[in-house]
PDB file of C-alpha atoms and ligand atoms in Angstrom:
ATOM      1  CA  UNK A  12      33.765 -17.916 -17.203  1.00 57.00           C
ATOM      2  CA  UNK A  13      31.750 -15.918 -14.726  1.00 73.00           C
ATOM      3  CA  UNK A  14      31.286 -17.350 -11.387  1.00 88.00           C
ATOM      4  CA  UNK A  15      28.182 -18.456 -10.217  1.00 95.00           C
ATOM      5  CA  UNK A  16      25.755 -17.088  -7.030  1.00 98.00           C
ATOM      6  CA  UNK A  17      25.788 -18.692  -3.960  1.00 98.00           C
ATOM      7  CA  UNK A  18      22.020 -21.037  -3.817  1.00 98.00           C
ATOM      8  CA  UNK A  19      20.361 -20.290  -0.994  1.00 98.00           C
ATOM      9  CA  UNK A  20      18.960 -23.470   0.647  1.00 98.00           C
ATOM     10  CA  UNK A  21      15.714 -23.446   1.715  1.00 98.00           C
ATOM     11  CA  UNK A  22      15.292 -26.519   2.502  1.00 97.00           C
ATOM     12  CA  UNK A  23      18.372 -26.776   5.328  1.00 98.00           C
ATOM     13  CA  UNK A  24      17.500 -23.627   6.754  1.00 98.00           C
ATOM     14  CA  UNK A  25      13.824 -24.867   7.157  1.00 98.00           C
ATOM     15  CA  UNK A  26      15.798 -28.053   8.346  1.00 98.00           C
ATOM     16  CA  UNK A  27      17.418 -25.920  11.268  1.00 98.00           C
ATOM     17  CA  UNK A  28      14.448 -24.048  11.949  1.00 98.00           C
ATOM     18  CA  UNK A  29      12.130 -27.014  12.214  1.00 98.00           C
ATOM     19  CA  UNK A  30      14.595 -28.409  14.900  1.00 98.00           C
ATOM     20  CA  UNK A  31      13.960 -25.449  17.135  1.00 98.00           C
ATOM     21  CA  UNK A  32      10.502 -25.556  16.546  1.00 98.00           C
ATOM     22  CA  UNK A  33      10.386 -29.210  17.697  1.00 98.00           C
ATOM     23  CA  UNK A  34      12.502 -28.559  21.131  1.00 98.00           C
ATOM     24  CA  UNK A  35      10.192 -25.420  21.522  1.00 98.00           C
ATOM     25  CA  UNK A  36       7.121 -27.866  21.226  1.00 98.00           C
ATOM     26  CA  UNK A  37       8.950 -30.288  23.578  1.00 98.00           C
ATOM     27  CA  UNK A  38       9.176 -27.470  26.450  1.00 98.00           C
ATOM     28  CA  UNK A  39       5.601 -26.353  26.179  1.00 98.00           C
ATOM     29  CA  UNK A  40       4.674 -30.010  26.150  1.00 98.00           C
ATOM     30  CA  UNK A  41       6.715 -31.067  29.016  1.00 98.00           C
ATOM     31  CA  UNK A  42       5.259 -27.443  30.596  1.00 96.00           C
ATOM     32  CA  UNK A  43       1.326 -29.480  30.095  1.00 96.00           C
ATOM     33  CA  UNK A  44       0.732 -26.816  26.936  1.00 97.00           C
ATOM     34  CA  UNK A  45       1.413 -28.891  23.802  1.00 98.00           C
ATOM     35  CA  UNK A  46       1.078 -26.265  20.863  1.00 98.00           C
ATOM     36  CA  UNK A  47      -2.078 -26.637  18.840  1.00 98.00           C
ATOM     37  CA  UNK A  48      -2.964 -25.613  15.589  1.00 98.00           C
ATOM     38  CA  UNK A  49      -6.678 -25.548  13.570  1.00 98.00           C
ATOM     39  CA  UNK A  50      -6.522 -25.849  10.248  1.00 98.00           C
ATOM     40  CA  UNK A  51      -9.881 -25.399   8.457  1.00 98.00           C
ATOM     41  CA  UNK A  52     -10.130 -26.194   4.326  1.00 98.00           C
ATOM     42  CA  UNK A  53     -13.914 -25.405   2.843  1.00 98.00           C
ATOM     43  CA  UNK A  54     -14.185 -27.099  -0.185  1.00 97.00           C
ATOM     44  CA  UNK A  55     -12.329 -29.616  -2.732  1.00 95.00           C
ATOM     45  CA  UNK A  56      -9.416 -27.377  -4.220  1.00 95.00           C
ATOM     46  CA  UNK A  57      -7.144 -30.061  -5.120  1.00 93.00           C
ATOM     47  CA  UNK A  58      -3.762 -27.595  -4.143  1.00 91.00           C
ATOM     48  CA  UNK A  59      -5.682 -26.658  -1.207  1.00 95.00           C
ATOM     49  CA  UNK A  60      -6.351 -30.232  -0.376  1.00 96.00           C
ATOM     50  CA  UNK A  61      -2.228 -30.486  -0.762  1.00 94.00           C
ATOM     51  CA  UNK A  62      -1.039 -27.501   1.335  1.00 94.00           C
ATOM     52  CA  UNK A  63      -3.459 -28.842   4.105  1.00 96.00           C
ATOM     53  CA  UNK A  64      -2.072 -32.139   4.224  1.00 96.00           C
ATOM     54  CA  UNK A  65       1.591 -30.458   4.151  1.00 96.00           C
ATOM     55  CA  UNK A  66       0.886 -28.785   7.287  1.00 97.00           C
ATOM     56  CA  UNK A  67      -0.658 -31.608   9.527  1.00 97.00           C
ATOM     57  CA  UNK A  68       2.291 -33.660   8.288  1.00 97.00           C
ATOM     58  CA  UNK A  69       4.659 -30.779   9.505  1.00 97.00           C
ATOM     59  CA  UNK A  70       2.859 -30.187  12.974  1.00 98.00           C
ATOM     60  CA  UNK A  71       2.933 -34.287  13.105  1.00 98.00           C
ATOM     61  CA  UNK A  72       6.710 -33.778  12.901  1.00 98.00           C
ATOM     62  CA  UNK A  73       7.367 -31.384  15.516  1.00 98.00           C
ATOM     63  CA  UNK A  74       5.059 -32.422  17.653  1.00 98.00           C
ATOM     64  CA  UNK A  75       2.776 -30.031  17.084  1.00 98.00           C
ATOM     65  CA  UNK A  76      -0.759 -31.276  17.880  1.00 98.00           C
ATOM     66  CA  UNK A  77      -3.156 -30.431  14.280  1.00 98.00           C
ATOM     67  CA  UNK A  78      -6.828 -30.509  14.564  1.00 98.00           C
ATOM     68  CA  UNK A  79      -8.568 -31.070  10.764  1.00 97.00           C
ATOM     69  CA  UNK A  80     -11.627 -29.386   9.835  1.00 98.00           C
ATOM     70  CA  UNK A  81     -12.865 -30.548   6.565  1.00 97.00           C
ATOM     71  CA  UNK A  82     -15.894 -29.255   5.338  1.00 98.00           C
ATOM     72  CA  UNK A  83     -17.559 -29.238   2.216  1.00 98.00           C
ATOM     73  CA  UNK A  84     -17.438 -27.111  -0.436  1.00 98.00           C
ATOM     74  CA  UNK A  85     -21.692 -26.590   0.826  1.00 98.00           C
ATOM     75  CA  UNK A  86     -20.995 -24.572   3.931  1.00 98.00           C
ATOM     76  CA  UNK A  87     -22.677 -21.786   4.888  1.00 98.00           C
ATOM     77  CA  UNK A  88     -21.027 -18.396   5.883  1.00 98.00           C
ATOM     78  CA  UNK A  89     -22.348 -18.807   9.331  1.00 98.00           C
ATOM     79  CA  UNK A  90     -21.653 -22.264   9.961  1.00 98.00           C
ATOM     80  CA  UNK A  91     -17.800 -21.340   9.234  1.00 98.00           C
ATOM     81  CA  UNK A  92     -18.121 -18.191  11.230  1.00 98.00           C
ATOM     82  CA  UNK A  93     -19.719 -20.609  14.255  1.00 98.00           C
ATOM     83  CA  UNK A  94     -16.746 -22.975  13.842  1.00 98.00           C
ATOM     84  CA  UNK A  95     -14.035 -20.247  13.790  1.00 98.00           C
ATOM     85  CA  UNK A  96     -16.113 -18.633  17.190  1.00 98.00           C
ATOM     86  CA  UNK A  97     -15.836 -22.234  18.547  1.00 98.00           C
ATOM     87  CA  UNK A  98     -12.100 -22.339  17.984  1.00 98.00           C
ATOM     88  CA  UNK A  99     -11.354 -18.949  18.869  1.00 98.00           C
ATOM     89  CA  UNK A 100     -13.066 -20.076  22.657  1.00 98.00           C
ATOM     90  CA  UNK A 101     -10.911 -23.115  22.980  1.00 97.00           C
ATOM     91  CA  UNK A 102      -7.754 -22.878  25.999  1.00 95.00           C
ATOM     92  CA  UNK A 103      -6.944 -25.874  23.795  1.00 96.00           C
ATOM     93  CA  UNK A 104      -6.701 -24.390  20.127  1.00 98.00           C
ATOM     94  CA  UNK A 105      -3.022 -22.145  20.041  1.00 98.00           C
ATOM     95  CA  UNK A 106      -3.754 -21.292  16.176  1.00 98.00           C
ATOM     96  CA  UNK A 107      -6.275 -20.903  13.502  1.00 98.00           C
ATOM     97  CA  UNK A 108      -5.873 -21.294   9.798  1.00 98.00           C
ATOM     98  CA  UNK A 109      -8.454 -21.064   7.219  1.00 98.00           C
ATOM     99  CA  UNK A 110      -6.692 -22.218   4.057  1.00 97.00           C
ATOM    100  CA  UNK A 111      -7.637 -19.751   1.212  1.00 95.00           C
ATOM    101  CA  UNK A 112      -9.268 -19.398  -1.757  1.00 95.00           C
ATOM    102  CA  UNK A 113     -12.783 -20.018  -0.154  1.00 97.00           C
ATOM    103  CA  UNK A 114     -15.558 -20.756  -2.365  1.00 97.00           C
ATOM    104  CA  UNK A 115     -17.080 -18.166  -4.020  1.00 97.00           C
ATOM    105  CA  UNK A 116     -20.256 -17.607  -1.989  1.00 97.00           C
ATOM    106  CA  UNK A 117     -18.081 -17.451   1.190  1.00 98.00           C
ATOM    107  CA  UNK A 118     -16.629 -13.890   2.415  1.00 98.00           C
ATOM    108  CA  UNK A 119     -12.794 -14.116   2.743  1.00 97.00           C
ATOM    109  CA  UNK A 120     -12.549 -11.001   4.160  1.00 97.00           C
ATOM    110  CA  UNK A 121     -15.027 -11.220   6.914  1.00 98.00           C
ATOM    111  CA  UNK A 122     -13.341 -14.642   7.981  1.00 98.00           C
ATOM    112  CA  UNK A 123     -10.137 -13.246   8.292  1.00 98.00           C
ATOM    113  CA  UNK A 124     -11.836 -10.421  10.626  1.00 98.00           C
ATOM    114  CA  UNK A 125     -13.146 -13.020  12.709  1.00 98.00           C
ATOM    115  CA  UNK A 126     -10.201 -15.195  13.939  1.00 98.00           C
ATOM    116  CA  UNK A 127      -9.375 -14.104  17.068  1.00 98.00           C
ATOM    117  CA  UNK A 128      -5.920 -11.736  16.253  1.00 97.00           C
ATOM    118  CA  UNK A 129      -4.519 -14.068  18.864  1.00 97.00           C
ATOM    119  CA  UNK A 130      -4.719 -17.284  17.219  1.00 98.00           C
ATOM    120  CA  UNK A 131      -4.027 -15.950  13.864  1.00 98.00           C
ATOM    121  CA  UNK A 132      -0.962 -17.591  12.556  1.00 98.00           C
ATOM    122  CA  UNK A 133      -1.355 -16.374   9.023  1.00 97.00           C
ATOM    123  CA  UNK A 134      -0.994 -12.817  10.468  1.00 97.00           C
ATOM    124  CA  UNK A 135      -4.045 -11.816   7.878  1.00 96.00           C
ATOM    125  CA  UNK A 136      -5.981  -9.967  10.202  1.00 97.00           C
ATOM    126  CA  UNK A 137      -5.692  -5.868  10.345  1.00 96.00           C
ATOM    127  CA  UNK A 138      -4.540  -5.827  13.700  1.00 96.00           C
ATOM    128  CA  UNK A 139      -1.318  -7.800  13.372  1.00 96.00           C
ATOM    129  CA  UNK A 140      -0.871  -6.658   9.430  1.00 95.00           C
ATOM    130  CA  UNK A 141      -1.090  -3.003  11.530  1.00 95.00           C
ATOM    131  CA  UNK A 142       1.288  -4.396  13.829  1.00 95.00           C
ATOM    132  CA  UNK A 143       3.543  -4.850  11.184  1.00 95.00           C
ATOM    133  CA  UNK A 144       3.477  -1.827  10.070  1.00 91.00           C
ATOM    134  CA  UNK A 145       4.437  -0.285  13.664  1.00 91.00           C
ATOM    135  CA  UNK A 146       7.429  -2.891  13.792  1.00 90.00           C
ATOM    136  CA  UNK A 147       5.720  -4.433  17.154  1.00 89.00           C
ATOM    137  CA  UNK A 148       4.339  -7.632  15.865  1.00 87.00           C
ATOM    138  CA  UNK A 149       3.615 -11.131  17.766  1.00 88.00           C
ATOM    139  CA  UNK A 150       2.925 -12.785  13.878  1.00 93.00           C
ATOM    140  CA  UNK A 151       4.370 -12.100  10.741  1.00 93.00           C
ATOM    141  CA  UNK A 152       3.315 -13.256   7.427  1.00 94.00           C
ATOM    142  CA  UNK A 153       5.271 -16.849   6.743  1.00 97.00           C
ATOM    143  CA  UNK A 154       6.592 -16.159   3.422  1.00 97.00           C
ATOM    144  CA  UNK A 155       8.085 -12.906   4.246  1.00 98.00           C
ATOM    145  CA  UNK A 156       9.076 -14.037   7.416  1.00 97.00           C
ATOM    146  CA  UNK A 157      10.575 -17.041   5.618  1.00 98.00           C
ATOM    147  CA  UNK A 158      12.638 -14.977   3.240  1.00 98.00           C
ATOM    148  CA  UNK A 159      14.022 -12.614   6.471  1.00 98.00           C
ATOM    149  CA  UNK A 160      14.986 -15.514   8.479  1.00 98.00           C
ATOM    150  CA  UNK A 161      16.986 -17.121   4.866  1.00 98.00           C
ATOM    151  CA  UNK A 162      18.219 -13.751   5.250  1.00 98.00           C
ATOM    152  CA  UNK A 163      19.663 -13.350   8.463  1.00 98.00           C
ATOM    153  CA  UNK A 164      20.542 -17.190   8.298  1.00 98.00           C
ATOM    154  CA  UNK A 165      23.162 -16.365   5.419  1.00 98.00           C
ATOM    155  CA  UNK A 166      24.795 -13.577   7.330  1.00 98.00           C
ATOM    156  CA  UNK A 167      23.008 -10.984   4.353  1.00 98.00           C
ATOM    157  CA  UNK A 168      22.597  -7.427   5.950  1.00 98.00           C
ATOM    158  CA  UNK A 169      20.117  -5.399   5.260  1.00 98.00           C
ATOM    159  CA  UNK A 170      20.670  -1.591   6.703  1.00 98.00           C
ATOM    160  CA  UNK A 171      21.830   0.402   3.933  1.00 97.00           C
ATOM    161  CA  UNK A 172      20.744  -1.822   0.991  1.00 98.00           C
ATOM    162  CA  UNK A 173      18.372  -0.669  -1.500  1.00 98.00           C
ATOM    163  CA  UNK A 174      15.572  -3.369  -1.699  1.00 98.00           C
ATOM    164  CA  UNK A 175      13.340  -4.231  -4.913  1.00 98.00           C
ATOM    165  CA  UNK A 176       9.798  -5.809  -4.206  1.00 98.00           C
ATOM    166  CA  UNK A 177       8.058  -6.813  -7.623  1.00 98.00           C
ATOM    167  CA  UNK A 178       4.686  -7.482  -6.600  1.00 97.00           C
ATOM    168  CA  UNK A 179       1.897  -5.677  -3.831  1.00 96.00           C
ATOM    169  CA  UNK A 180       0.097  -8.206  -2.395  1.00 95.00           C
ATOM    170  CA  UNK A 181      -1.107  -8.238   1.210  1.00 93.00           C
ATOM    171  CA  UNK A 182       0.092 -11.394   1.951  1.00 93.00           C
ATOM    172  CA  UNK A 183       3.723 -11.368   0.230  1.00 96.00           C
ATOM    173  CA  UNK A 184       4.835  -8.051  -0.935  1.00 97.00           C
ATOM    174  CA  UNK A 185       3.229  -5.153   1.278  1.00 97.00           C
ATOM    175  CA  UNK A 186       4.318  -7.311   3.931  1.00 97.00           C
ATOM    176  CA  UNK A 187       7.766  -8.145   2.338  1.00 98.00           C
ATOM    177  CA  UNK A 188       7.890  -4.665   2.119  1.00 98.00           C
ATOM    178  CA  UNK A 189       7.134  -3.578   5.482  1.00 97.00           C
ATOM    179  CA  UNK A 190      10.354  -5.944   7.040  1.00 97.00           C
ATOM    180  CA  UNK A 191      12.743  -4.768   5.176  1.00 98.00           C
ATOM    181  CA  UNK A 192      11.796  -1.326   5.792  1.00 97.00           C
ATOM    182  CA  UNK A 193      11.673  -1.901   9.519  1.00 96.00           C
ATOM    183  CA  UNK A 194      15.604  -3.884   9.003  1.00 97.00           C
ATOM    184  CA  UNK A 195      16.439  -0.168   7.808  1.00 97.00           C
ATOM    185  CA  UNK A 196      16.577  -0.937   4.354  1.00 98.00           C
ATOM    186  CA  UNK A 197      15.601   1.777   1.690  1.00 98.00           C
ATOM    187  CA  UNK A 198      13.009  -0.389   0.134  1.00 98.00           C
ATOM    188  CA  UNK A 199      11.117   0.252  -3.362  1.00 98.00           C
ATOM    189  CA  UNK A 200       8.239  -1.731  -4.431  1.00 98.00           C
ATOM    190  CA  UNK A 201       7.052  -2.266  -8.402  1.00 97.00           C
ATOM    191  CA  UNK A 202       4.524  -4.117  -9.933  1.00 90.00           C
ATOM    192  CA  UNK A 203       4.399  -5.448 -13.157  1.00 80.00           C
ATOM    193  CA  UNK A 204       3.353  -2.563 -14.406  1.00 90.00           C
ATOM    194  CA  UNK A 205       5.937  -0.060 -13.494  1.00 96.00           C
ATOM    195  CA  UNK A 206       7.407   1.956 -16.183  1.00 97.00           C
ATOM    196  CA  UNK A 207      11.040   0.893 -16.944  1.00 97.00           C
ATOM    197  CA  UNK A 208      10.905  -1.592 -14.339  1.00 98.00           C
ATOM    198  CA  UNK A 209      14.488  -3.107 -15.408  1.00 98.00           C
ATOM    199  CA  UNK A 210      15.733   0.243 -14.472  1.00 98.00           C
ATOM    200  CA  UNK A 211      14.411   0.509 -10.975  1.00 98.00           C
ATOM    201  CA  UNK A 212      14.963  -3.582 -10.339  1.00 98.00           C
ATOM    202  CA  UNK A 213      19.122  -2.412 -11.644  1.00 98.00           C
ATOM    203  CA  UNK A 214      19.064  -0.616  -8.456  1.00 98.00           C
ATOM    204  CA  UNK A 215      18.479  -3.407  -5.869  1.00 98.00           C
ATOM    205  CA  UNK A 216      20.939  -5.005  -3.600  1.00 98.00           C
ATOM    206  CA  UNK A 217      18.478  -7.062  -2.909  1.00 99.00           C
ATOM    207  CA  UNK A 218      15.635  -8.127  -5.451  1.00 98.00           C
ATOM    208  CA  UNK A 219      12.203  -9.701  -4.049  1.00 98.00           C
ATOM    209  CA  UNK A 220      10.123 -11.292  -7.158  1.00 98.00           C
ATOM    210  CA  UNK A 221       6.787 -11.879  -6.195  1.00 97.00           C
ATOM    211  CA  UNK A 222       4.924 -11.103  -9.439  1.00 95.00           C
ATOM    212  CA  UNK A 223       3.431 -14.658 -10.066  1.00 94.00           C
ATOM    213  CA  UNK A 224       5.129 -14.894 -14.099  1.00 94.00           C
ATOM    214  CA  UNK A 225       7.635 -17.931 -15.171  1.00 95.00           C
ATOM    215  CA  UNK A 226      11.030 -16.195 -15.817  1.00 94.00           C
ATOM    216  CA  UNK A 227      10.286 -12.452 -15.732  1.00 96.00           C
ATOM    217  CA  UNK A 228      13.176 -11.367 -13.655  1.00 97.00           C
ATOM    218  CA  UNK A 229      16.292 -11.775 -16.679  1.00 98.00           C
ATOM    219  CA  UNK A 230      19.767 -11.401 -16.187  1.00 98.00           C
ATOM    220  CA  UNK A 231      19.463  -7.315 -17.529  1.00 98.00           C
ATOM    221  CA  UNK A 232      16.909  -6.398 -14.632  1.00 98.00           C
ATOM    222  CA  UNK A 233      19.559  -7.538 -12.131  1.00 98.00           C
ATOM    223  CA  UNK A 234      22.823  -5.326 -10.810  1.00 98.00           C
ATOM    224  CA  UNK A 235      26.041  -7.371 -10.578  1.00 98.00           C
ATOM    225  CA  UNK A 236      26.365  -8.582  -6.765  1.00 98.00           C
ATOM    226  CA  UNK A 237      22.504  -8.291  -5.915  1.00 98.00           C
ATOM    227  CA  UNK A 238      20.654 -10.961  -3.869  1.00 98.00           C
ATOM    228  CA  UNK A 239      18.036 -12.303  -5.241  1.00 98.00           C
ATOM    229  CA  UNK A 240      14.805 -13.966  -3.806  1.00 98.00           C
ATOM    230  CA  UNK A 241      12.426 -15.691  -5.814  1.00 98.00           C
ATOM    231  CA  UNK A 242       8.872 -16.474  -4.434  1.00 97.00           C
ATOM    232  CA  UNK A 243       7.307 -17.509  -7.380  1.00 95.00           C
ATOM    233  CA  UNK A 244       6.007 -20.761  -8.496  1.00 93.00           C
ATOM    234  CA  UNK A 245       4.843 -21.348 -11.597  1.00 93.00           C
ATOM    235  CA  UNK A 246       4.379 -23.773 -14.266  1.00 89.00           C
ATOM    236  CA  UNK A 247       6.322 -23.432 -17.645  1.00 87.00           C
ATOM    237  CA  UNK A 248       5.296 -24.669 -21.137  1.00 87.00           C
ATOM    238  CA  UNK A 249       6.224 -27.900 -20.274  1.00 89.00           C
ATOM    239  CA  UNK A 250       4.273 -28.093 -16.978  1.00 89.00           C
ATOM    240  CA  UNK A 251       7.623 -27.787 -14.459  1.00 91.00           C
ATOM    241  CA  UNK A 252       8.064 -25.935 -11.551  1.00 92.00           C
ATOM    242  CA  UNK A 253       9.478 -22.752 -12.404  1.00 95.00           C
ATOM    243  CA  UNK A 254      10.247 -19.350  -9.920  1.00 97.00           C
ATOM    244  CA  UNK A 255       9.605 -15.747 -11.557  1.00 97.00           C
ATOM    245  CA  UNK A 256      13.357 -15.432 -12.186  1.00 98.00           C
ATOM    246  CA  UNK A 257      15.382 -16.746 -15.098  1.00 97.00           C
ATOM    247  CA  UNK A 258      17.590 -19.041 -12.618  1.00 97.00           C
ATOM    248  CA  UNK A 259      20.340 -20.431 -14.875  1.00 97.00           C
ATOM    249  CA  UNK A 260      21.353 -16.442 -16.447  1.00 98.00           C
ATOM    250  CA  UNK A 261      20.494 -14.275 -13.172  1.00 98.00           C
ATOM    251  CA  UNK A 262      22.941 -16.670 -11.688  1.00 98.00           C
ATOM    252  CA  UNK A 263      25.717 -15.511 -13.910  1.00 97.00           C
ATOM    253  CA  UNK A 264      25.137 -12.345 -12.102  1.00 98.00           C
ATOM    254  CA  UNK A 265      23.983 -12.521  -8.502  1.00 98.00           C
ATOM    255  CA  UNK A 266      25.682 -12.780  -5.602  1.00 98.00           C
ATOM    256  CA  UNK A 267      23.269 -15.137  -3.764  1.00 98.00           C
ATOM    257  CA  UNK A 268      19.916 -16.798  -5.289  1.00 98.00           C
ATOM    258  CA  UNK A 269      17.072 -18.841  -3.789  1.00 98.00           C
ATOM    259  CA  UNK A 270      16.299 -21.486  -6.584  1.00 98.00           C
ATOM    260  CA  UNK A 271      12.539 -23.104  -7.196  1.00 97.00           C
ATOM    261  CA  UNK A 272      11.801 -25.441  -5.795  1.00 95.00           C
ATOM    262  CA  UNK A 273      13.551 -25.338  -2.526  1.00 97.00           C
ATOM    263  CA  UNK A 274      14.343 -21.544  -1.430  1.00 97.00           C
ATOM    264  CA  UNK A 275      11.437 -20.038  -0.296  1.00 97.00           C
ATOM    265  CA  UNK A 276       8.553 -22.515  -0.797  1.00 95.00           C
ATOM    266  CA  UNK A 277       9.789 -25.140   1.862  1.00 95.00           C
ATOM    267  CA  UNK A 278      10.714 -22.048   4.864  1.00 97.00           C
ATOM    268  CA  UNK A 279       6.690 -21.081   4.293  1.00 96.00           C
ATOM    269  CA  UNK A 280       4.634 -23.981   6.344  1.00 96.00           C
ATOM    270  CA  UNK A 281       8.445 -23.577   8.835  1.00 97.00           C
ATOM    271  CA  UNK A 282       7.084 -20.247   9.758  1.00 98.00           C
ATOM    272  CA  UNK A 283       3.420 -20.905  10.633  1.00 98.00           C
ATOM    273  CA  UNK A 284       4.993 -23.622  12.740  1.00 98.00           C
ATOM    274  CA  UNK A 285       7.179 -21.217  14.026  1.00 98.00           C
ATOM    275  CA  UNK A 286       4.192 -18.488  14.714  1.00 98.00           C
ATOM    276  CA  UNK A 287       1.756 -21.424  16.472  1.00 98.00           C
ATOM    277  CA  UNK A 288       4.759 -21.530  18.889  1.00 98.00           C
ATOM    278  CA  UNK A 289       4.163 -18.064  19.516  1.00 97.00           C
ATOM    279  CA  UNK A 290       0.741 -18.372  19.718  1.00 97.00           C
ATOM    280  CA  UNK A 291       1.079 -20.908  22.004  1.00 98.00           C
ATOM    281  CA  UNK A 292       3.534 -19.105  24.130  1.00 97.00           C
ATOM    282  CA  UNK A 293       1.123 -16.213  24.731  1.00 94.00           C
ATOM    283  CA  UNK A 294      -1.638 -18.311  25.543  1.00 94.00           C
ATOM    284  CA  UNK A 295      -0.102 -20.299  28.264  1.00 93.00           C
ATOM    285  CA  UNK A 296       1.360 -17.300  29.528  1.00 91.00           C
ATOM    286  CA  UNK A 297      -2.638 -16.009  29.577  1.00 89.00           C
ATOM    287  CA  UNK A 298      -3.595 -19.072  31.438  1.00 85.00           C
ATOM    288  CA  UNK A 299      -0.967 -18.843  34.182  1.00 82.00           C
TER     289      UNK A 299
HETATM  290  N1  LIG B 304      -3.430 -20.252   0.557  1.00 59.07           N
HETATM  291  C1  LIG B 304      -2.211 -20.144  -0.042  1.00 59.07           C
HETATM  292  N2  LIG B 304      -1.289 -19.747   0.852  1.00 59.07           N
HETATM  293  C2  LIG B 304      -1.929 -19.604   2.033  1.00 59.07           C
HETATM  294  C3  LIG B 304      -1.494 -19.217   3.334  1.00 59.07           C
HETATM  295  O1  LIG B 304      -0.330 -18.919   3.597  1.00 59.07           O
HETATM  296  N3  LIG B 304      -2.468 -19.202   4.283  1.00 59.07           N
HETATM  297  C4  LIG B 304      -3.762 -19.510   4.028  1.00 59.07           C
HETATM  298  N4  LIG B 304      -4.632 -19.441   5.033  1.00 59.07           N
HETATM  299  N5  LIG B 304      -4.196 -19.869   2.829  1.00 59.07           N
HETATM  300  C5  LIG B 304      -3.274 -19.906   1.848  1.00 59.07           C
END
């Protein structure tokens, strides 16, 4: 009988995180600068609609004050640009967040461009994903940021490890990417389509699956030992939540897994609270 990877628990290091945030929040509070965050959602996306109300219940929690914009699906371009130039003027407002997808007709890209880099606790805009890339960053993306602190909270070292990324998106995996590579790890990253992909994901000490497909990391892509992070979250044939990796046989062979639900999912909204602290930090430190 083989034995079986240590689960990585993200909810109890969100937990412990979360508890910091909220004594953090108490300080600047108690300083007269309670952390604020601005969360705008365009439209009637029903998982939209969900993430939203996750974070103002998480702010609620940690005393984090949340300001709602909900507008309808009917905006115009300039009436959200207006509202984001509003925000981005207001001593009061720590942290923007436009929840994405936008509507159709509305430009994602040029919204992004216009939160103030300052207040932008998704860490979307150029200047803090360049940041990133120079290893001097304020913000960092939360679900990378989510997986490093997992990381570091289970003692796993990174210098020296090959690391796997399967997936090259800005907001998980060129970011993803871009930590580990600054942690001094010798970092690869594949996409779906990458020839003999089980070959190259064989190497990694540590194996990042961001590729969005129920159950395509199996027990062969994996070495004996590695660590294994699964961001996915998926439905499978029968409509449950479901990661990218095979849980039950990669198990058989990892070291240390995150399982879905509860690895990486729950440490995302723990971050953004984490960077409107920041935010907040730098602004009263601005105003002083
Ligand atoms: N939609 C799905 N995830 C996210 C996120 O992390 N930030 C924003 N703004 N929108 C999202």
């Amino acid at each position: 009988m083989s034995i079986l990877a240590i689960r990585i628990d993200g909810k109890a290091v969100s937990a412990a995180v979360r508890e910091e945030v909220k004594q953090q929040a108490a300080a600047l509070t108690a300083q007269g600068h309670q952390p604020a965050l601005a969360v705008i959602l365009v439209g009637e996306d029903p998982a939209s609609q969900v993430y939203v109300r996750n974070k103002h219940k998480a702010c609620a929690e940690c005393g984090i004050r949340s300001l709602q914009y909900e507008l309808p699906a009917s905006t115009t371009q300039q009436e959200l640009l207006t509202l984001i130039q509003t925000l981005n003027e207001d001593d009061t407002v720590d942290g923007i967040l436009c929840q994405l997808p936008l509507p159709r007709h509305l430009d994602e890209q040029a919204v992004i461009l216009a939160i103030d880099p300052k207040k932008d606790v998704d860490a979307f805009h150029p200047v803090n994903a360049g940041r990133i890339m120079s290893g001097d960053y304020g913000f960092l993306p939360c679900t990378p940021a989510g997986i490093m602190e997992m990381l570091r909270r289970y003692d796993i070292a990174i210098p020296g490890k090959r690391c796997v990324v399967i997936g090259r998106s800005n907001i998980v995996g060129k970011p993803m990417a871009m930590l580990l590579i600054n942690a001094g790890g010798t970092v690869t990253v594949c996409n779906s389509k990458t020839r003999d992909l089980p070959a190259v994901t064989r190497e990694a000490d540590i194996l990042v699956a961001a590729v969005g497909k129920p159950h395509f990391v199996t027990a062969d892509m994996v070495k004996e030992g590695a660590v294994v992070i699964d961001v996915g979250i998926n439905r499978n044939t029968e409509g449950k939540l479901c990661g990218d990796v095979a849980f039950d046989e990669v198990s058989e062979k990892a070291s240390y897994i995150t399982p879905v639900p509860g690895g990486v999912g729950p440490m995302t909204i723990t971050m953004l609270l984490q960077n409107t602290i920041t935010a907040a930090k730098i602004h009263k430190e601005e105003n002083e």
